[in-house]
Coordinates of C-alpha atoms and ligand atoms in Angstrom, one line a residue:
X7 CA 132.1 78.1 91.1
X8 CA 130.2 79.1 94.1
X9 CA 127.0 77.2 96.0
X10 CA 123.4 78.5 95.3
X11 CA 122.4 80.9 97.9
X12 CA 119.0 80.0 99.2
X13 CA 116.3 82.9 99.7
X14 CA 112.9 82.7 98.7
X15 CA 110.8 86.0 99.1
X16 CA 108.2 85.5 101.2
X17 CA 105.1 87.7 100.4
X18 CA 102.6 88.0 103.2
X19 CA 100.5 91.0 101.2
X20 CA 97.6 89.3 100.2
X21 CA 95.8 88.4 103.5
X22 CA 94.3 91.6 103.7
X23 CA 94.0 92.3 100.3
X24 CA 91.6 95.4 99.1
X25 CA 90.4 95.3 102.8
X26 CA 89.8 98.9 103.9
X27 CA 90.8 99.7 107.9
X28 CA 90.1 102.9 110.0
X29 CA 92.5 102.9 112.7
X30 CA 92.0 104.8 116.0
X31 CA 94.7 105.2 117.8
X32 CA 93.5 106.7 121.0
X33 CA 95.9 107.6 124.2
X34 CA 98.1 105.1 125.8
X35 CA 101.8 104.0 126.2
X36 CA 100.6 101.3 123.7
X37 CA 100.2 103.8 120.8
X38 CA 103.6 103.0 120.1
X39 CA 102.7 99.7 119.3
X40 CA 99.9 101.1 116.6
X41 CA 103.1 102.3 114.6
X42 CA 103.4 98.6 114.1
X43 CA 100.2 97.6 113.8
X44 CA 100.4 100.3 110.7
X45 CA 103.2 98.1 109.1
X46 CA 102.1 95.0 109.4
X47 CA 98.7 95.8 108.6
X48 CA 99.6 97.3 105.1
X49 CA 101.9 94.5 104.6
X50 CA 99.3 92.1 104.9
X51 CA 97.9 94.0 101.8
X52 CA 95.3 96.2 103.6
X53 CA 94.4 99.9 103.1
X54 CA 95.5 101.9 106.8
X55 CA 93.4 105.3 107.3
X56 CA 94.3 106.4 110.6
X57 CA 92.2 108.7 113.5
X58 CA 94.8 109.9 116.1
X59 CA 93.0 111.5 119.2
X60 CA 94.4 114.4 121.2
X61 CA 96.0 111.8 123.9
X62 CA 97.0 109.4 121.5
X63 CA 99.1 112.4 120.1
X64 CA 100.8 112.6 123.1
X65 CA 102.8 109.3 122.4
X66 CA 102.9 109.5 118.8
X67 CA 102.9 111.9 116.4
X68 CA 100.8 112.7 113.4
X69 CA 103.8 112.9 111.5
X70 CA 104.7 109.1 111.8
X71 CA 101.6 108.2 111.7
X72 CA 101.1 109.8 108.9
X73 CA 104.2 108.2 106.9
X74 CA 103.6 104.9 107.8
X75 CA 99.8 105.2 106.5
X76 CA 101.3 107.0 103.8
X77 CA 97.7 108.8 103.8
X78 CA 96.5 111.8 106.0
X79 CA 96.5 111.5 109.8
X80 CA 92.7 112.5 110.9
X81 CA 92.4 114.1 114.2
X82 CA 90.5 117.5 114.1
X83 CA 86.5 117.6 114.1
X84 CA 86.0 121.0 113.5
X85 CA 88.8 121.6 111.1
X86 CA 87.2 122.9 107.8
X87 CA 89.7 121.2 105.6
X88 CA 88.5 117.6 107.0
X89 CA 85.5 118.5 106.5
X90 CA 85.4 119.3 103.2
X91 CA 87.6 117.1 102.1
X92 CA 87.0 113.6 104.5
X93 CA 84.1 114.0 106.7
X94 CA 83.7 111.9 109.7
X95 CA 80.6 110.3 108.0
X96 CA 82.5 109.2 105.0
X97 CA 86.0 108.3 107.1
X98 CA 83.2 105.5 109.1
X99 CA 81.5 104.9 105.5
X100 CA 84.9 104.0 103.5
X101 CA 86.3 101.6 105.9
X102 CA 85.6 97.6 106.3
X103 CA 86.3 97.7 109.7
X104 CA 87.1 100.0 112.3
X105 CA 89.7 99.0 114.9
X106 CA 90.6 101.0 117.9
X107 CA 93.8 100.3 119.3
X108 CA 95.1 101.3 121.6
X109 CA 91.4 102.0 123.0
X110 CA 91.8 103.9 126.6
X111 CA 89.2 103.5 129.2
X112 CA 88.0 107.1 128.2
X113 CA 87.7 106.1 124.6
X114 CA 86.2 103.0 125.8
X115 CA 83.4 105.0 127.8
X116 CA 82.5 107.2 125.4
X117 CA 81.7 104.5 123.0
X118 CA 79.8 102.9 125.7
X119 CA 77.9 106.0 126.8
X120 CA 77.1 107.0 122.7
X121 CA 79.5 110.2 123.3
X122 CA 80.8 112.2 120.4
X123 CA 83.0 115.3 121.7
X124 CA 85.6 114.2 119.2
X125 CA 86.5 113.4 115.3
X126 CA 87.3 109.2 117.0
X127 CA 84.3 108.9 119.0
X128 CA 82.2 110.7 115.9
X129 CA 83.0 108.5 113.9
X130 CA 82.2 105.5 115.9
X131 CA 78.7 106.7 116.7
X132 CA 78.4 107.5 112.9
X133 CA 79.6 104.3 111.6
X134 CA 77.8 101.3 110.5
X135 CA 80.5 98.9 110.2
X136 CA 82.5 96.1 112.4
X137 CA 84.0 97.8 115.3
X138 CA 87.0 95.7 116.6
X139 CA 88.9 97.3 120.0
X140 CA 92.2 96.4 121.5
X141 CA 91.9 98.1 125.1
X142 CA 95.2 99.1 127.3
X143 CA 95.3 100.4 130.6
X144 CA 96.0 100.0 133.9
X145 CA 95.1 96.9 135.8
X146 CA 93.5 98.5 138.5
X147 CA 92.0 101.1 135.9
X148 CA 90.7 97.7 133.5
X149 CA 88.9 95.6 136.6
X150 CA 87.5 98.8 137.8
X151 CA 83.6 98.2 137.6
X152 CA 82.6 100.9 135.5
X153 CA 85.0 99.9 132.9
X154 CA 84.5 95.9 132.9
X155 CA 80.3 97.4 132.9
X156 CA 81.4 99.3 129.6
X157 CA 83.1 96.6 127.9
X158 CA 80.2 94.4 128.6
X159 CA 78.0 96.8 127.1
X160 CA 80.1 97.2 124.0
X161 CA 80.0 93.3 123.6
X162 CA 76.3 93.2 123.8
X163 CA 76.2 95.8 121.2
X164 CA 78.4 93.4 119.0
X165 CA 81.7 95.1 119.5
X166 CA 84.6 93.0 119.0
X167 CA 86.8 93.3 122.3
X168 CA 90.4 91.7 122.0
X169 CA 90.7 90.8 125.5
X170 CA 94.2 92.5 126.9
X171 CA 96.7 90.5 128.0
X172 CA 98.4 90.5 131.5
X173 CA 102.1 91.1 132.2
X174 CA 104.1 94.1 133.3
X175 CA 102.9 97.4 132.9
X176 CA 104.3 100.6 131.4
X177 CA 103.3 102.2 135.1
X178 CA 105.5 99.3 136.3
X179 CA 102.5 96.9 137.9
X180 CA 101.4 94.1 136.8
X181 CA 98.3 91.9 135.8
X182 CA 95.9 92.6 132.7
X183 CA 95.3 95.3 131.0
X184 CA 98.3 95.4 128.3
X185 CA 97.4 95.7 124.7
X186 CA 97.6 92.3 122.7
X187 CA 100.6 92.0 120.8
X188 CA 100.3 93.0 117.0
X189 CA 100.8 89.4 115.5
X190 CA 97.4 88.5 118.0
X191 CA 95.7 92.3 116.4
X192 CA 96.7 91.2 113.1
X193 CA 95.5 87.4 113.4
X194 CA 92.1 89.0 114.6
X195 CA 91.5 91.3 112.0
X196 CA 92.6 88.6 109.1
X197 CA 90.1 85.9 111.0
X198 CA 87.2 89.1 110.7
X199 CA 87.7 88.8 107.1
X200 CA 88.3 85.2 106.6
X201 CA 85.8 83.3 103.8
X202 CA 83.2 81.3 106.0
X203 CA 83.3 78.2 104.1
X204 CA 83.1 74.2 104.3
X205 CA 87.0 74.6 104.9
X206 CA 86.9 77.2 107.6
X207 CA 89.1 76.6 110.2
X208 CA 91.5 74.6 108.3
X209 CA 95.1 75.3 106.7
X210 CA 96.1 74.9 102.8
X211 CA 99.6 74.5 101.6
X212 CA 99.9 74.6 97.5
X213 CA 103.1 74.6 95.4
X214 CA 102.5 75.5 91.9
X215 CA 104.5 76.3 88.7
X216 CA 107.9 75.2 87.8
X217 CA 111.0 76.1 89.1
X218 CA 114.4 77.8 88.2
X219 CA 117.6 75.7 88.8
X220 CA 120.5 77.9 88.4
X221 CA 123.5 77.5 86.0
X222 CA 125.3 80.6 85.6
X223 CA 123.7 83.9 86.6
X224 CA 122.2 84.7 83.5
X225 CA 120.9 81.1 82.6
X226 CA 118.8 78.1 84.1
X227 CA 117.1 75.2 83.9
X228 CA 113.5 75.6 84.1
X229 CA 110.2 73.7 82.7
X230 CA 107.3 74.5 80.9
X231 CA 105.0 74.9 83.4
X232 CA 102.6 78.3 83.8
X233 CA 101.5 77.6 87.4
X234 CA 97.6 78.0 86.4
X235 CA 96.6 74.9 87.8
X236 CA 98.4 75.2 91.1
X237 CA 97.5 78.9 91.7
X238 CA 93.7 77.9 90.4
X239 CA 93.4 75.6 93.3
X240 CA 95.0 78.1 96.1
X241 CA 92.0 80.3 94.9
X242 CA 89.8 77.8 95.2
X243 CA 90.8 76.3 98.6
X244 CA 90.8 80.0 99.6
X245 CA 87.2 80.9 98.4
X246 CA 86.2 77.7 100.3
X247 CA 87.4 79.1 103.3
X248 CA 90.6 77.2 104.1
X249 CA 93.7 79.5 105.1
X250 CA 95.6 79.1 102.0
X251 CA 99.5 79.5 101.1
X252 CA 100.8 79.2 98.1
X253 CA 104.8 78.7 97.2
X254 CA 105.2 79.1 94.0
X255 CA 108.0 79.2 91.5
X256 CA 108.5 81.9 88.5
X257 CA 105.4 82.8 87.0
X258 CA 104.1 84.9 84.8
X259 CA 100.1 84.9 86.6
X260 CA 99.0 87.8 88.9
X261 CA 98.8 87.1 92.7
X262 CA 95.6 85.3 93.2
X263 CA 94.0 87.9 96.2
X264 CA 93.4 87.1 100.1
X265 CA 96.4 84.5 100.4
X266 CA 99.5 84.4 101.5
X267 CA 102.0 84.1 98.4
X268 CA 105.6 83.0 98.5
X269 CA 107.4 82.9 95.7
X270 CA 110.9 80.7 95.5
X271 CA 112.9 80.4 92.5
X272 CA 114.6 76.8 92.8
X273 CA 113.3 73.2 94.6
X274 CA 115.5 73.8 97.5
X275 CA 114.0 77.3 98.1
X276 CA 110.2 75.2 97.5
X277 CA 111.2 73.0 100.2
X278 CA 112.1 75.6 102.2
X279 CA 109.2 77.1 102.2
X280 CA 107.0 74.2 102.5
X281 CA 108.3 73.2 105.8
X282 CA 108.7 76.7 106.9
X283 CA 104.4 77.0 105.9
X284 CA 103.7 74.0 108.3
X285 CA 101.8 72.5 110.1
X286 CA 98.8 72.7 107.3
X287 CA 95.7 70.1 107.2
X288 CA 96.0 69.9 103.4
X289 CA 98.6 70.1 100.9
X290 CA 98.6 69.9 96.8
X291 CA 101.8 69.6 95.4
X292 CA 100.9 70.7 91.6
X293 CA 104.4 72.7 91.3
X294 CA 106.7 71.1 88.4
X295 CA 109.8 71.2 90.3
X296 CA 113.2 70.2 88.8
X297 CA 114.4 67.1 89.3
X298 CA 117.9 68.1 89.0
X299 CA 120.3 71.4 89.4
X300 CA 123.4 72.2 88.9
X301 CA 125.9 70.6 91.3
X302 CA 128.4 74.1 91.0
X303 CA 126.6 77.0 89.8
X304 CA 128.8 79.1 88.2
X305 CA 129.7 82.3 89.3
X306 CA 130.1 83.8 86.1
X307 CA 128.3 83.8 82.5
X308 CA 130.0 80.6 81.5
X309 CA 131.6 81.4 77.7
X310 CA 131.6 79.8 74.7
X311 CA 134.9 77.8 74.2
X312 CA 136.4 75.7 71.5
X313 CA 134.3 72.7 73.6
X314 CA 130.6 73.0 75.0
X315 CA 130.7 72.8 78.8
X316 CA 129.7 69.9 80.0
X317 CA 127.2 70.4 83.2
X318 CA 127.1 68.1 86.1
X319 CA 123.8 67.8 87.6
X320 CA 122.9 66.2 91.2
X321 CA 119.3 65.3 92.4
X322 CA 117.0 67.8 94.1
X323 CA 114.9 66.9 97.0
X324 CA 111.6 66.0 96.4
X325 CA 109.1 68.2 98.1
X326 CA 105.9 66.0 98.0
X327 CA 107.6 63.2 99.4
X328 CA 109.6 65.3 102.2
X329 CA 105.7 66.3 103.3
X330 CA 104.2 62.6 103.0
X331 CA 107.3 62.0 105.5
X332 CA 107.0 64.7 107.8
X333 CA 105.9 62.5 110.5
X334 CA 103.4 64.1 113.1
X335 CA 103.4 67.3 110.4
X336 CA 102.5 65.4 107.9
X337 CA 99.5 67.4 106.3
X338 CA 96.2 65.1 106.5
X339 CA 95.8 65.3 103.0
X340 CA 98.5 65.1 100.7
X341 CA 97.6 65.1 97.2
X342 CA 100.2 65.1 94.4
X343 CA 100.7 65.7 90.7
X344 CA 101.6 63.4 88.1
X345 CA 102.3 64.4 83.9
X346 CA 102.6 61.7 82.1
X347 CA 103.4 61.0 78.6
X348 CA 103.0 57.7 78.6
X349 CA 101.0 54.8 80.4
X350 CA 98.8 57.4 82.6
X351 CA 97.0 55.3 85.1
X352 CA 100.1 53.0 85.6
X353 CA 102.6 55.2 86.0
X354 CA 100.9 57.6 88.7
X355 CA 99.7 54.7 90.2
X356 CA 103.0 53.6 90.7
X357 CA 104.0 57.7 92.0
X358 CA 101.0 58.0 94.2
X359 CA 102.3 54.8 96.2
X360 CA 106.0 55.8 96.0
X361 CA 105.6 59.1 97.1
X362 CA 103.0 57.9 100.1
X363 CA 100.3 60.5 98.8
X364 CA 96.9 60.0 99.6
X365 CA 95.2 61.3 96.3
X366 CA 96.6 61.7 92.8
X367 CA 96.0 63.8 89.9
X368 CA 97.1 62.4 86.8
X369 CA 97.3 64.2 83.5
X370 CA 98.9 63.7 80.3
X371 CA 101.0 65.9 78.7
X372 CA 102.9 66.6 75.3
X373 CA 101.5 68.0 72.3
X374 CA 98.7 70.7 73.2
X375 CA 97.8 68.7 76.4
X376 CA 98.6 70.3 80.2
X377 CA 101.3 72.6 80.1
X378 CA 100.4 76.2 79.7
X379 CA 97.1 75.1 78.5
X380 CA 93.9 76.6 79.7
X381 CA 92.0 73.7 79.9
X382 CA 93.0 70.3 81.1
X383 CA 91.9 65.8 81.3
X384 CA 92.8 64.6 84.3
X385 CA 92.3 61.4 86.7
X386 CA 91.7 61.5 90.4
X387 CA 93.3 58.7 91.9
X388 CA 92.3 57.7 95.7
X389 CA 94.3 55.5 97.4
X390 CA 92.3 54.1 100.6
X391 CA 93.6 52.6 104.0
X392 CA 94.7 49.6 103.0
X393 CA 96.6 50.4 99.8
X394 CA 93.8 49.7 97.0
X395 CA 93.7 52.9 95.1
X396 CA 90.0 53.7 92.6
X397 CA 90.3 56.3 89.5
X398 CA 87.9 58.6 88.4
X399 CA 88.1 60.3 84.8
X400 CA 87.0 63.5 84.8
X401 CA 86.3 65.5 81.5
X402 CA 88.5 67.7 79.3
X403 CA 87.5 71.5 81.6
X404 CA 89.0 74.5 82.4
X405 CA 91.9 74.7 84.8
X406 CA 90.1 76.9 86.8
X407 CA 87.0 73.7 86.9
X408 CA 89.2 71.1 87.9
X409 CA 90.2 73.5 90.5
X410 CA 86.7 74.0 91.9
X411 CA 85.7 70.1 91.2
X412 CA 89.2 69.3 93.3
X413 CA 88.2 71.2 96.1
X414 CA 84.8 70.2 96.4
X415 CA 86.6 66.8 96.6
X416 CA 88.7 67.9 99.4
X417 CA 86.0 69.5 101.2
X418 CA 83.9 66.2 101.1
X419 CA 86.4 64.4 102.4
X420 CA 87.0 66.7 105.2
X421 CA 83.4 66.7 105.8
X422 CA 82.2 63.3 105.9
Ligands
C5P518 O1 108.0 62.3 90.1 P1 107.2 63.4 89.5 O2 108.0 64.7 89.3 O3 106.4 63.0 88.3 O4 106.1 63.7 90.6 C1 105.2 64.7 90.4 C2 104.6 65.1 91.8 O5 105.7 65.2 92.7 C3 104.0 66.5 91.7 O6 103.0 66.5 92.7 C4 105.1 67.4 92.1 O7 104.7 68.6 92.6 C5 105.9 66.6 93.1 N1 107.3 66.8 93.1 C6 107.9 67.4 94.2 N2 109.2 67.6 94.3 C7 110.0 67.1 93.3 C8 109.5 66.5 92.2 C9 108.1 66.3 92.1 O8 107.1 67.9 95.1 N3 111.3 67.3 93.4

């Protein structure tokens, strides 16, 4: 018999998702860094096209720029076979955004001066989308008048600058003028695209479907639930503008696009996760997790024998009450779940004040009713500040309804 060995995958590809980025990588001992930025860019879920001028080939090459972009590296204006293939008016027309980083006080110039004596600084007079630059350089070269005049200009001219940083420098001096780190590029470029919405600003935790509790490596105990509901209202809270993860057990459902998915297998790994994803403003716990798992997994496919085995099960934590109690991390708004088969209003009543929850939707299940259905009847409980707790019946809808109604809720209440 062994333990369970807790991993969950986590699944950062969807912040970015079908977002289209022109990368400029001009020269600077901070192009290294843009091999990075490639990465973690593309992990996030977004296309990478890459421009690499002649200085920014002299700290890295096309070669790894090219593999890590897993595209063509652009760099020549007069070469013929760009041309026909990927003008410079069509590399600034297929992109969302355009980011230069590193962007060198030359590169920097040129943009400000409207120069174009290269395939980079073409394509940023030619293009007609967001420009975002991450300058590096020296200090004395960044204060330098002429430089803090062109920067200015670019900002009037609606150019996103992402202020460098200060700390040592490659040349060995110090003070501002380094590139910002990749996690600060990549936060940038995700807020850029972010859904302007009533929940702007404001971070959503969901757990949806069930979840997988071990036995043997070939079987498990698991539940009925498809995770629609759950992953419905990560969509919704998303398209309202909140930052939105979702942990989620096995499911069969695509990933829903522009949020961060992490996908666990048992409750451990769910709780895992969920305090790993904190601190968040809201959380909806609509995941069907396993009350119980195996107390030894077994390390084997356990056989059949002249007697059935006999499994010993020991409690799982409970993930909506671990985030009720999560004292100063305690999400604002907790709302939980409750399936009942009997004695609705009662019994999640009775769950929304055990659990310390602030709202509770109730649902009935059993024959035909909640699980894997596409449509649902469900009861909003509220509980208010001193304990008294009002019900609202809403009709039979779509999952995908009570999702939208849910979150309109939740954006009233963090509106009023
Ligand atoms: O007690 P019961 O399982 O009916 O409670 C349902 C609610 O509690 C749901 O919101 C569900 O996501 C959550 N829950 C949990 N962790 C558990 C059991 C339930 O978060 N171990």
């Amino acid at each position: 018999m062994v333990q369970e060995i807790l991993c969950y995958k986590y699944d950062m590809n969807n912040n970015l998702h079908n977002h289209r980025i022109l990368l400029i990588i001009s020269g600077g001992i901070a192009a290294y860094k843009s091999l990075d930025l490639i990465r973690r860019l593309r992990e996030q879920g977004a296309a990478v096209r890459c421009v690499l001028t002649k200085g920014g080939e002299q700290f890295v090459t096309p070669l790894s720029v090219s593999a890590l972009s897993e595209d063509k590296v652009y760099g020549d204006l007069w070469s013929l076979t760009d041309e026909a293939q990927m003008g410079h008016i069509r590399l600034s027309r297929e992109a969302d955004l355009v980011l230069v980083a590193p962007a060198s006080a030359n590169m920097i110039g040129k943009m400000a001066q409207g120069l174009a004596d290269d395939l980079a600084s073409t394509v940023l007079l030619a293009t007609n989308k967001p420009v975002m630059i991450a300058p590096a350089m020296n200090v004395m070269m960044w204060q330098h008048a002429a430089v803090q005049a062109n920067i200015k200009t670019l900002q009037q001219r609606g150019v996103h600058v992402l202020m460098p940083t200060s700390g040592v420098m490659a040349c060995g001096e110090e003070g501002e003028g380094r590139m910002q780190e990749v996690a600060d590029i990549i936060k940038a470029v995700t807020a850029h695209f972010a859904v302007p919405g009533p929940l702007s600003g404001l971070r959503a935790l969901v757990t949806s479907g069930p979840t997988f509790e071990p036995i043997d490596p070939v079987r498990f105990i698991g539940n009925r639930s498809s995770g629609k509901q759950g992953h419905a209202i990560a969509a919704a809270l998303q398209q309202q503008g909140a930052e939105t993860i979702l942990v989620t057990g096995p499911t069969v459902l695509p990933k829903p696009q522009g949020l961060k998915v992490i996908e666990v297998q048992t409750a451990r790994e769910m709780l895992m996760a969920c305090e790993a994803a904190l601190p968040a403003d809201i959380a909806v716990c609509a995941a069907a997790v396993g009350d119980f798992r195996v107390a030894d997994i077994a390390l084997q496919k356990i056989k059949k024998g002249a007697v059935p085995p006999t499994l010993e099960l020991t409690e799982n934590p409970d993930i909506l009450a671990a985030l009720t109690k999560a004292g100063n991390r305690r999400p604002r708004l907790v709302i939980g779940f409750a399936a009942e088969t009997e004695n609705l209003l009662q019994n999640a009543n009775a769950k929304l004040l055990k659990k310390n929850c602030d709202w509770l939707v109730a649902n009935e299940v059993g024959e035909g009713k909640g699980f894997d259905q596409g449509e649902n009847t469900v009861t909003l409980l509220k509980r208010d500040g001193v304990g008294k707790t009002a019900s609202t019946a809403w009709p039979q809808q779509s999952k995908d309804a009570i999702a939208r109604q849910l979150v309109d809720e939740i954006a009233k209440a963090f509106t009023d």
